[in-house]
Short mmCIF file of C-alpha atoms in Angstrom, two decimals:
data_model
loop_
_atom_site.label_atom_id
_atom_site.label_comp_id
_atom_site.label_asym_id
_atom_site.label_seq_id
_atom_site.Cartn_x
_atom_site.Cartn_y
_atom_site.Cartn_z
CA MET A 1 155.04 156.84 6.74
CA ALA A 2 153.29 157.55 10.10
CA GLY A 3 156.56 158.41 11.71
CA PHE A 4 157.08 161.01 9.76
CA GLU A 5 154.29 163.26 9.79
CA LEU A 6 154.14 164.36 13.01
CA PRO A 7 157.77 166.11 12.51
CA LEU A 8 156.37 167.22 9.04
CA TYR A 9 152.97 168.78 10.86
CA ALA A 10 155.32 169.93 14.03
CA THR A 11 157.74 171.97 11.41
CA LEU A 12 154.93 173.13 9.28
CA ALA A 13 153.25 174.82 12.36
CA LEU A 14 156.54 176.08 13.45
CA GLY A 15 156.56 178.09 10.32
CA ALA A 16 153.33 178.37 9.76
CA GLY A 17 152.66 180.46 13.60
CA PRO A 18 154.84 183.85 13.21
CA VAL A 19 153.38 183.86 9.90
CA LEU A 20 149.58 183.45 10.95
CA PHE A 21 150.65 186.17 13.68
CA HIS A 22 152.63 188.74 10.95
CA ARG A 23 149.07 187.94 9.00
CA GLY A 24 146.84 188.85 12.01
CA PHE A 25 148.35 191.65 12.07
CA ARG A 26 147.43 193.00 8.45
CA ASP A 27 144.13 192.00 9.13
CA LEU A 28 143.71 194.43 12.05
CA ARG A 29 145.68 197.23 10.18
CA VAL A 30 142.79 196.92 7.00
CA ARG A 31 140.03 196.47 9.61
CA ARG A 32 141.43 199.90 11.12
CA LEU A 33 141.85 201.34 8.14
CA ILE A 34 138.29 200.47 6.83
CA GLN A 35 137.19 202.39 10.10
CA ASN A 36 138.61 205.11 9.96
CA THR A 37 137.83 205.55 6.57
CA PRO A 38 134.04 207.11 6.00
CA THR A 39 132.47 206.59 3.05
CA ALA A 40 132.43 209.00 0.16
CA LYS A 41 130.03 210.25 -1.96
CA ILE A 42 131.11 209.43 -5.52
CA ARG A 43 130.38 213.43 -6.56
CA SER A 44 133.06 214.79 -4.14
CA MET A 45 135.16 212.31 -3.43
CA ALA A 46 138.96 213.38 -2.62
CA MET A 47 142.16 211.95 -4.65
CA GLY A 48 143.68 209.67 -2.87
CA LEU A 49 142.64 206.26 -0.24
CA VAL A 50 138.33 206.54 -0.44
CA GLU A 51 135.73 204.11 0.23
CA ILE A 52 132.48 203.66 -1.74
CA CYS A 53 129.48 202.30 -1.51
CA GLY A 54 127.14 201.67 -4.78
CA GLN A 55 125.85 199.87 -7.95
CA VAL A 56 127.95 198.14 -10.54
CA VAL A 57 126.75 199.03 -13.68
CA ALA A 58 128.94 197.21 -16.51
CA ARG A 59 131.20 199.23 -18.53
CA SER A 60 131.20 196.21 -21.58
CA THR A 61 129.34 193.19 -21.63
CA GLN A 62 131.08 190.27 -20.71
CA THR A 63 130.06 186.68 -20.85
CA ALA A 64 131.14 184.45 -17.43
CA PRO A 65 133.09 181.59 -18.62
CA PHE A 66 131.49 178.65 -16.35
CA SER A 67 128.11 180.09 -15.76
CA ALA A 68 127.81 182.13 -19.40
CA ARG A 69 125.56 184.71 -17.33
CA PRO A 70 126.83 188.65 -18.90
CA CYS A 71 128.22 190.55 -16.05
CA ALA A 72 130.22 193.46 -15.36
CA TYR A 73 133.49 191.02 -13.81
CA TRP A 74 134.20 187.82 -13.46
CA GLU A 75 137.49 185.43 -11.20
CA LEU A 76 137.63 182.34 -11.13
CA ASP A 77 139.57 179.06 -9.81
CA ILE A 78 140.30 175.74 -11.17
CA ALA A 79 141.39 173.64 -7.97
CA THR A 80 142.71 169.63 -7.74
CA LEU A 81 141.71 167.72 -5.13
CA THR A 82 145.10 166.39 -2.85
CA GLY A 83 145.97 163.90 -0.35
CA ARG A 84 143.65 164.85 2.58
CA ARG A 85 140.90 166.31 0.98
CA GLY A 86 142.71 169.26 0.58
CA TRP A 87 141.99 171.78 -2.89
CA SER A 88 145.42 172.80 -4.30
CA ILE A 89 144.67 175.91 -6.20
CA VAL A 90 145.84 175.13 -10.27
CA HIS A 91 144.81 178.18 -12.27
CA ARG A 92 143.28 181.59 -11.12
CA ASN A 93 141.82 183.73 -13.95
CA ARG A 94 139.94 187.86 -13.79
CA SER A 95 138.29 189.01 -16.42
CA GLY A 96 140.43 192.68 -15.60
CA HIS A 97 137.40 194.87 -17.36
CA PRO A 98 136.92 198.10 -15.64
CA PHE A 99 133.29 198.73 -14.58
CA PHE A 100 131.04 201.67 -12.66
CA VAL A 101 130.08 201.92 -9.37
CA ARG A 102 127.45 204.33 -9.49
CA ASP A 103 125.36 206.20 -5.87
CA ASP A 104 123.44 208.48 -5.59
CA THR A 105 125.43 211.48 -6.54
CA GLY A 106 127.65 210.04 -8.95
CA VAL A 107 129.90 207.66 -10.99
CA ALA A 108 133.51 206.15 -10.80
CA MET A 109 134.77 204.15 -12.64
CA VAL A 110 136.75 200.44 -10.78
CA TYR A 111 139.80 198.99 -12.15
CA PRO A 112 139.42 195.80 -10.35
CA GLN A 113 143.44 194.73 -11.04
CA GLY A 114 144.90 193.21 -8.10
CA ALA A 115 142.36 194.32 -5.76
CA ASP A 116 141.15 192.15 -2.65
CA CYS A 117 137.62 190.51 -3.84
CA ARG A 118 135.23 189.52 -1.50
CA ILE A 119 132.40 188.41 -3.64
CA GLY A 120 130.80 185.36 -2.70
CA PHE A 121 130.72 182.43 -5.45
CA GLY A 122 127.98 182.04 -7.18
CA VAL A 123 129.36 178.44 -8.94
CA THR A 124 131.17 175.93 -6.83
CA GLU A 125 131.24 172.52 -8.33
CA GLU A 126 133.64 169.11 -7.81
CA CYS A 127 133.65 167.06 -10.64
CA VAL A 128 135.53 163.66 -11.12
CA GLY A 129 137.76 165.01 -14.20
CA LEU A 130 137.19 162.16 -16.57
CA THR A 131 133.40 162.95 -17.30
CA LEU A 132 133.58 166.97 -16.99
CA PRO A 133 130.95 169.28 -17.56
CA GLU A 134 131.32 170.68 -20.98
CA CYS A 135 131.80 174.40 -19.95
CA TYR A 136 134.46 173.30 -17.79
CA ALA A 137 136.39 171.33 -20.23
CA GLN A 138 135.93 174.14 -23.15
CA TYR A 139 137.34 176.84 -20.44
CA MET A 140 140.14 174.92 -20.37
CA SER A 141 140.98 173.91 -24.28
CA GLU A 142 140.51 177.23 -24.98
CA GLN A 143 142.90 178.84 -22.45
CA ASP A 144 145.07 175.87 -23.77
CA LEU A 145 146.08 174.88 -19.64
CA ALA A 146 148.94 172.57 -20.40
CA MET A 147 148.51 170.33 -17.34
CA ARG A 148 144.89 170.41 -18.23
CA HIS A 149 145.01 166.43 -18.63
CA VAL A 150 147.12 165.30 -15.54
CA TRP A 151 144.34 167.27 -13.71
CA ARG A 152 141.46 165.38 -15.38
CA LEU A 153 143.08 162.03 -13.96
CA GLY A 154 141.84 163.24 -10.61
CA THR A 155 138.77 165.25 -8.44
CA MET A 156 138.39 168.98 -9.22
CA ARG A 157 137.06 171.71 -8.12
CA PHE A 158 135.08 174.97 -10.36
CA ARG A 159 134.42 177.72 -8.87
CA GLU A 160 133.51 181.94 -9.84
CA ARG A 161 132.59 184.44 -8.80
CA ILE A 162 130.66 187.60 -10.73
CA LEU A 163 129.80 190.74 -10.80
CA GLU A 164 126.76 191.71 -12.07
CA GLU A 165 125.16 194.46 -12.96
CA GLY A 166 123.00 196.18 -10.04
CA PHE A 167 125.17 194.86 -7.41
CA CYS A 168 125.38 196.35 -4.14
CA VAL A 169 128.94 196.65 -3.65
CA TYR A 170 131.35 198.29 -1.41
CA VAL A 171 134.82 200.45 -2.29
CA LEU A 172 138.32 201.20 -0.63
CA GLY A 173 140.81 202.17 -3.14
CA THR A 174 142.96 204.52 -4.13
CA ALA A 175 141.41 207.73 -5.99
CA VAL A 176 142.99 208.95 -8.76
CA PRO A 177 141.88 211.51 -11.67
CA ARG A 178 140.31 210.28 -14.88
CA GLY A 179 142.04 209.96 -17.77
CA ARG A 180 142.04 211.92 -20.78
CA VAL A 181 142.19 210.21 -23.30
CA LEU A 182 141.97 211.89 -27.17
CA THR A 183 139.79 209.51 -29.45
CA VAL A 184 141.26 209.69 -32.60
CA SER A 185 139.25 206.39 -34.18
CA GLU A 186 135.30 206.97 -33.00
CA GLY A 187 133.69 203.54 -32.27
CA GLU A 188 136.49 200.98 -32.70
CA PRO A 189 137.92 201.09 -28.97
CA LEU A 190 134.08 200.90 -27.78
CA ALA A 191 134.06 198.05 -30.15
CA ALA A 192 137.24 196.65 -29.06
CA THR A 193 135.61 195.85 -25.99
CA GLY A 194 132.17 194.22 -27.23
CA THR A 195 129.84 197.36 -26.62
CA GLY A 196 128.42 198.54 -30.10
CA GLY A 197 125.29 200.22 -31.22
CA TRP A 198 123.33 202.79 -28.24
CA ALA A 199 125.34 201.18 -25.45
CA ALA A 200 128.72 202.58 -26.76
CA GLY A 201 126.78 206.33 -26.32
CA ARG A 202 126.22 205.17 -22.93
CA VAL A 203 129.59 203.88 -22.15
CA GLN A 204 130.93 207.03 -23.18
CA GLY A 205 128.65 209.41 -21.42
CA LEU A 206 129.90 207.42 -18.02
CA ILE A 207 133.13 208.03 -19.13
CA GLU A 208 133.19 211.14 -19.40
CA ASP A 209 130.61 211.26 -16.17
CA ALA A 210 133.23 209.77 -13.67
CA THR A 211 134.51 211.96 -10.83
CA GLY A 212 137.39 209.51 -10.58
CA VAL A 213 139.12 206.31 -11.48
CA ILE A 214 139.58 203.81 -8.29
CA ARG A 215 142.50 201.25 -8.61
CA ARG A 216 145.21 199.42 -6.79
CA GLY A 217 146.85 202.58 -4.94
CA GLU A 218 150.96 202.45 -5.42
CA ASN A 219 151.80 204.01 -1.79
CA ASP A 220 149.03 202.58 -0.39
CA PRO A 221 148.55 199.13 -1.98
CA THR A 222 144.61 198.55 0.14
CA PHE A 223 142.24 197.92 -2.49
CA ILE A 224 138.92 195.77 -1.43
CA ILE A 225 136.47 195.43 -3.59
CA SER A 226 133.25 193.52 -1.76
CA GLN A 227 129.63 192.39 -1.57
CA GLN A 228 129.35 192.52 2.16
CA SER A 229 128.24 195.59 3.90
CA GLU A 230 131.13 197.89 5.67
CA ARG A 231 130.01 196.40 9.00
CA ASP A 232 130.36 192.39 7.73
CA LEU A 233 133.81 193.27 6.39
CA THR A 234 134.48 194.52 9.72
CA THR A 235 133.41 192.01 12.11
CA GLY A 236 134.93 189.18 9.76
CA LEU A 237 138.45 191.06 9.69
CA GLY A 238 138.43 191.41 13.52
CA LEU A 239 137.37 187.53 13.73
CA ASN A 240 140.44 186.74 11.29
CA ALA A 241 142.42 189.02 12.75
CA MET A 242 141.87 187.69 16.63
CA LEU A 243 142.23 183.94 15.26
CA LYS A 244 145.67 184.65 13.45
CA LEU A 245 147.26 186.26 16.61
CA VAL A 246 146.11 183.92 18.93
CA GLY A 247 146.38 180.95 16.79
CA GLY A 248 150.18 181.65 15.35
CA PRO A 249 152.02 181.83 18.00
CA ALA A 250 149.61 177.80 20.00
CA LEU A 251 150.72 176.94 16.42
CA THR A 252 154.51 178.09 17.16
CA THR A 253 154.23 176.72 20.66
CA ALA A 254 152.73 172.98 19.71
CA GLY A 255 155.79 173.26 16.69
CA LEU A 256 158.60 174.25 19.60
CA GLY A 257 157.27 171.94 22.25
CA TYR A 258 157.03 168.91 19.46
CA TRP A 259 160.62 169.35 18.65
CA LEU A 260 162.15 169.91 22.23
CA HIS A 261 160.51 167.25 23.79
CA ALA A 262 161.50 164.83 20.35
CA LEU A 263 165.64 166.31 20.65
CA ALA A 264 165.63 166.38 24.72
CA SER A 265 163.97 162.53 24.04
CA GLY A 266 166.43 161.44 21.69
CA HIS A 267 163.24 159.88 19.85
CA LEU A 268 163.07 161.38 16.92
CA PHE A 269 160.35 160.34 13.99
CA ARG A 270 158.42 158.51 16.59
CA MET B 1 166.86 175.25 30.26
CA HIS B 2 164.26 172.80 30.86
CA VAL B 3 161.44 172.33 27.82
CA GLY B 4 158.74 173.90 29.93
CA GLU B 5 160.76 176.58 30.10
CA ILE B 6 161.82 177.18 26.96
CA LEU B 7 157.87 177.03 25.68
CA VAL B 8 156.50 180.10 28.42
CA THR B 9 159.37 181.97 27.54
CA VAL B 10 158.13 181.67 23.90
CA ALA B 11 155.17 181.78 24.68
CA VAL B 12 155.41 185.54 27.17
CA GLY B 13 157.72 186.59 24.22
CA PHE B 14 154.02 186.16 21.92
CA LEU B 15 152.47 187.89 24.38
CA LEU B 16 154.97 191.14 24.20
CA ILE B 17 155.38 190.76 20.41
CA GLY B 18 151.33 190.59 20.34
CA SER B 19 151.24 193.49 23.38
CA ALA B 20 153.58 196.18 21.78
CA GLY B 21 151.81 195.34 17.98
CA TYR B 22 148.77 196.26 19.77
CA LEU B 23 149.80 198.97 21.44
CA MET B 24 151.62 199.91 17.77
CA SER B 25 148.86 199.63 15.75
CA ILE B 26 146.38 202.38 17.85
CA TYR B 27 149.23 204.60 17.51
CA ASN B 28 149.70 204.23 14.87
CA SER B 29 145.99 204.34 13.53
CA LEU B 30 144.54 207.33 15.85
CA ILE B 31 147.51 209.28 14.23
CA ALA B 32 146.20 207.70 10.87
CA LEU B 33 142.89 209.27 11.89
CA LYS B 34 144.87 212.64 12.88
CA ASN B 35 146.16 213.12 9.38
CA ASN B 36 142.18 212.69 8.07
CA ILE B 37 141.23 215.04 10.15
CA GLY B 38 143.84 217.14 8.29
CA ARG B 39 143.35 215.41 5.15
CA SER B 40 139.75 216.19 4.74
CA TRP B 41 139.61 219.79 6.09
CA ALA B 42 141.58 220.60 3.31
CA ASN B 43 139.52 218.80 0.66
CA ILE B 44 137.27 221.27 1.36
CA ASP B 45 139.33 224.29 1.30
CA VAL B 46 140.04 223.52 -2.08
CA LEU B 47 136.56 223.50 -3.01
CA LEU B 48 136.18 226.96 -0.56
CA LYS B 49 139.28 228.37 -2.72
CA GLN B 50 137.07 227.45 -5.76
CA ARG B 51 134.04 229.09 -4.31
CA HIS B 52 135.82 232.01 -3.45
CA ASP B 53 137.59 232.76 -7.04
CA GLU B 54 133.75 232.52 -8.60
CA LEU B 55 132.24 235.05 -6.20
CA PRO B 56 133.99 238.16 -8.17
CA LYS B 57 132.89 236.88 -11.52
CA LEU B 58 129.73 236.75 -10.09
CA VAL B 59 129.93 240.27 -8.63
CA LYS B 60 130.98 241.48 -12.20
CA THR B 61 128.46 239.84 -14.05
CA CYS B 62 125.52 241.15 -11.57
CA GLU B 63 126.30 244.26 -11.13
CA GLY B 64 124.87 245.79 -14.57
CA TYR B 65 122.16 244.44 -13.67
CA MET B 66 121.45 244.94 -9.82
CA GLN B 67 122.79 248.16 -8.99
CA HIS B 68 120.30 248.84 -6.53
CA GLU B 69 120.19 245.81 -4.59
CA ARG B 70 123.65 246.97 -2.43
CA ASP B 71 122.81 245.30 0.75
CA VAL B 72 123.33 242.01 -0.68
CA PHE B 73 126.65 242.64 -2.47
CA ASN B 74 127.47 244.24 0.56
CA ARG B 75 126.50 241.20 2.68
CA LEU B 76 128.76 238.86 -0.28
CA SER B 77 131.43 241.68 0.97
CA GLU B 78 131.10 241.23 4.65
CA ALA B 79 131.17 237.58 4.13
CA ARG B 80 134.45 237.77 2.24
CA GLY B 81 136.14 239.79 4.89
CA ALA B 82 135.47 237.95 7.12
CA LEU B 83 136.15 234.59 5.77
CA LEU B 84 139.90 236.59 5.18
CA LYS B 85 140.22 237.27 9.30
CA ALA B 86 138.97 233.50 10.07
CA HIS B 87 142.39 231.34 10.61
CA THR B 88 140.96 228.25 12.94
CA VAL B 89 138.48 225.60 11.95
CA PRO B 90 135.35 227.08 14.05
CA GLN B 91 136.51 230.39 12.51
CA ARG B 92 136.75 229.75 9.27
CA ALA B 93 133.43 227.36 9.79
CA GLU B 94 130.98 230.25 10.97
CA ALA B 95 132.91 232.33 8.08
CA GLU B 96 131.80 229.82 5.36
CA ASN B 97 128.21 229.96 6.71
CA MET B 98 128.02 233.15 6.42
CA LEU B 99 128.47 233.39 2.91
CA THR B 100 126.71 230.07 2.16
CA LYS B 101 124.09 232.48 3.50
CA ALA B 102 124.44 235.63 1.84
CA LEU B 103 124.81 234.14 -1.68
CA GLY B 104 121.56 231.78 -0.87
CA GLN B 105 119.96 235.92 0.21
CA PHE B 106 122.32 236.64 -3.42
CA PHE B 107 120.38 234.20 -6.05
CA ALA B 108 117.32 234.41 -4.57
CA VAL B 109 117.22 238.32 -4.83
CA ALA B 110 118.79 238.08 -8.63
CA GLU B 111 115.27 235.77 -9.33
CA ALA B 112 113.82 239.48 -9.81
CA TYR B 113 115.68 240.23 -12.73
CA PRO B 114 114.83 238.11 -15.46
CA ASP B 115 117.10 240.14 -17.90
CA LEU B 116 120.20 238.48 -15.57
CA LYS B 117 118.39 235.20 -15.11
CA ALA B 118 118.36 235.04 -18.88
CA ASP B 119 122.18 235.65 -19.16
CA ALA B 120 124.86 233.21 -20.06
CA SER B 121 127.33 233.47 -17.84
CA PHE B 122 125.35 234.13 -15.09
CA LEU B 123 123.54 231.14 -15.44
CA GLN B 124 126.89 229.40 -15.68
CA LEU B 125 128.10 230.87 -12.55
CA GLN B 126 125.05 229.73 -10.36
CA SER B 127 125.27 226.42 -11.66
CA ARG B 128 129.24 226.17 -10.84
CA ILE B 129 128.79 227.98 -7.41
CA SER B 130 125.53 224.86 -6.49
CA GLU B 131 127.83 222.36 -7.94
CA LEU B 132 130.74 223.48 -5.46
CA GLU B 133 128.22 224.09 -2.16
CA ASN B 134 126.59 220.54 -2.81
CA GLN B 135 130.23 219.36 -3.25
CA ILE B 136 131.08 221.49 0.12
CA ALA B 137 128.28 219.93 1.70
CA ASP B 138 129.47 215.93 0.60
CA ARG B 139 132.85 216.97 1.56
CA ARG B 140 131.75 219.01 5.09
CA GLU B 141 129.95 215.35 5.88
CA PHE B 142 133.13 213.65 5.33
CA TYR B 143 135.17 215.32 7.50
CA ASN B 144 132.49 215.41 10.31
CA ASP B 145 132.13 211.78 9.88
CA THR B 146 136.34 211.88 10.19
CA VAL B 147 136.20 213.74 13.46
CA THR B 148 133.48 211.94 14.45
CA THR B 149 135.19 209.09 14.37
CA PHE B 150 138.20 210.99 15.77
CA ASN B 151 136.52 211.95 18.90
CA THR B 152 134.61 208.87 19.69
CA ARG B 153 137.96 206.27 19.37
CA ILE B 154 140.08 208.89 21.36
CA GLN B 155 137.24 208.41 24.07
CA GLN B 156 136.96 204.49 24.20
CA ILE B 157 139.14 201.59 25.89
CA PRO B 158 141.84 200.82 25.12
CA ASP B 159 142.70 203.68 22.75
CA VAL B 160 141.93 206.26 25.71
CA VAL B 161 145.27 205.24 27.02
CA VAL B 162 147.34 206.24 23.73
CA ALA B 163 145.65 209.55 23.00
CA ASN B 164 145.90 210.50 26.98
CA TRP B 165 149.21 209.63 25.97
CA LEU B 166 150.04 211.75 22.64
CA ALA B 167 147.65 214.68 24.29
CA PHE B 168 144.80 214.07 21.76
CA THR B 169 141.59 216.42 22.33
CA ARG B 170 138.62 216.52 20.87
CA GLU B 171 138.46 217.63 17.32
CA GLU B 172 135.55 220.30 16.42
CA LEU B 173 132.90 219.23 14.14
CA PHE B 174 131.99 222.15 11.37
CA LYS B 175 128.75 222.30 12.04
CA ILE B 176 125.69 224.12 10.06
CA ASP B 177 124.74 227.52 12.16
CA SER B 178 120.96 226.93 12.78
CA ALA B 179 119.82 230.09 11.03
CA ASP B 180 120.91 228.06 7.81
CA ARG B 181 118.04 225.73 8.26
CA GLN B 182 115.93 228.31 7.71
CA ASP B 183 113.77 229.58 4.90
CA VAL B 184 116.02 232.29 3.36
CA GLU B 185 114.56 235.41 3.97
CA ILE B 186 113.83 237.20 0.70
CA ARG B 187 113.79 241.35 0.59
CA PHE B 188 113.49 243.36 -2.48
CA SER B 189 114.81 246.93 -2.28
CA LEU B 190 112.38 249.31 -3.88
CA ALA B 191 114.59 251.14 -6.95
CA GLY B 192 115.60 254.74 -6.18
#
């Protein structure tokens, strides 16, 4: 079995190298984009690609599935343990509900669908599948995940990241004008989002005050929601880009070297 | 071909592609930055146009109340005239600063007319112009940030090489007139 591993890794390295190399340039492009885009004040942000910073204001009250904390937005993943201490993500989910971002000049609505969320994981727990805590078992059952019984035979990892009200976030995305909505039945649409009573008026006010909606653009798909500062974000992306631009060719060269050597010597799988 | 030679060729290939890609990314980002400056200015221009559109309405509303304040009306008119003649960014910036100052003086003088201050149209226009001026100030800050980023980038290594090749030069900031930082001088004309 060990004889197959080296050629397998060499092939993987050969294939992964160019992909990493390409991704390195992508990270570099995003880094440049962040650096080149000054932070706009929400009150006067222009439509198109914008960068804003502000505090999260929830549009509707939501409860994070694992931690049960009230939040504006949540995202989670479930992974199973594979052979060599590697995790394979088997399920991802996100709330997808819009929320507001407020700075000292105004409010903007953010539609998080398709965003690259760079938020720290609030919950990360590894458990043996057969003795899962109730919150995880209940979530899998509610979602009716077909493979959940198979996954529970091994070790599982549960991760959840949330954006709570008042969190400071950095958003880079495409601003579009706020849609004009004709309210046919007052109250019902807000009630459907789980917001009722006095909060309905607050949300209605925020929607009316919103300068625009920030979402993933059709022309420029860059859409980042991050809890890191712009400086940390660009530093991280720069390091990532550097690693991928150097690591990609190194992997390819190593993989190719192995295969060329093996073919030249005629000692495959040894 | 020897195995070592193939590997060196591949490594050199990556190095060449990497260098070309890096230069291309600098080129693209400088072009994007240059276009961002144009876009930022256009975004200010939209608001300036909106402010200009409000001026005739403001003059029309106030004329009846401020018949003896020809001086402030003249200044507004001069500022508008200067705007029509301005074509480059520094000229426009200067003319806009003149208009901002004239408007500041106009509203300061209007304070002395209680009937005008109680006029709903005047209040609405004042609020609208004030809102536009706040937005113009924000966008001017944004424009200056974009220009500063561009000016810094074209002087830094390695971007300076590509910038020189493209013959990019420093862009002008949208500066505030030093007189705008001072308090508005209010001088009331005597009726008659």
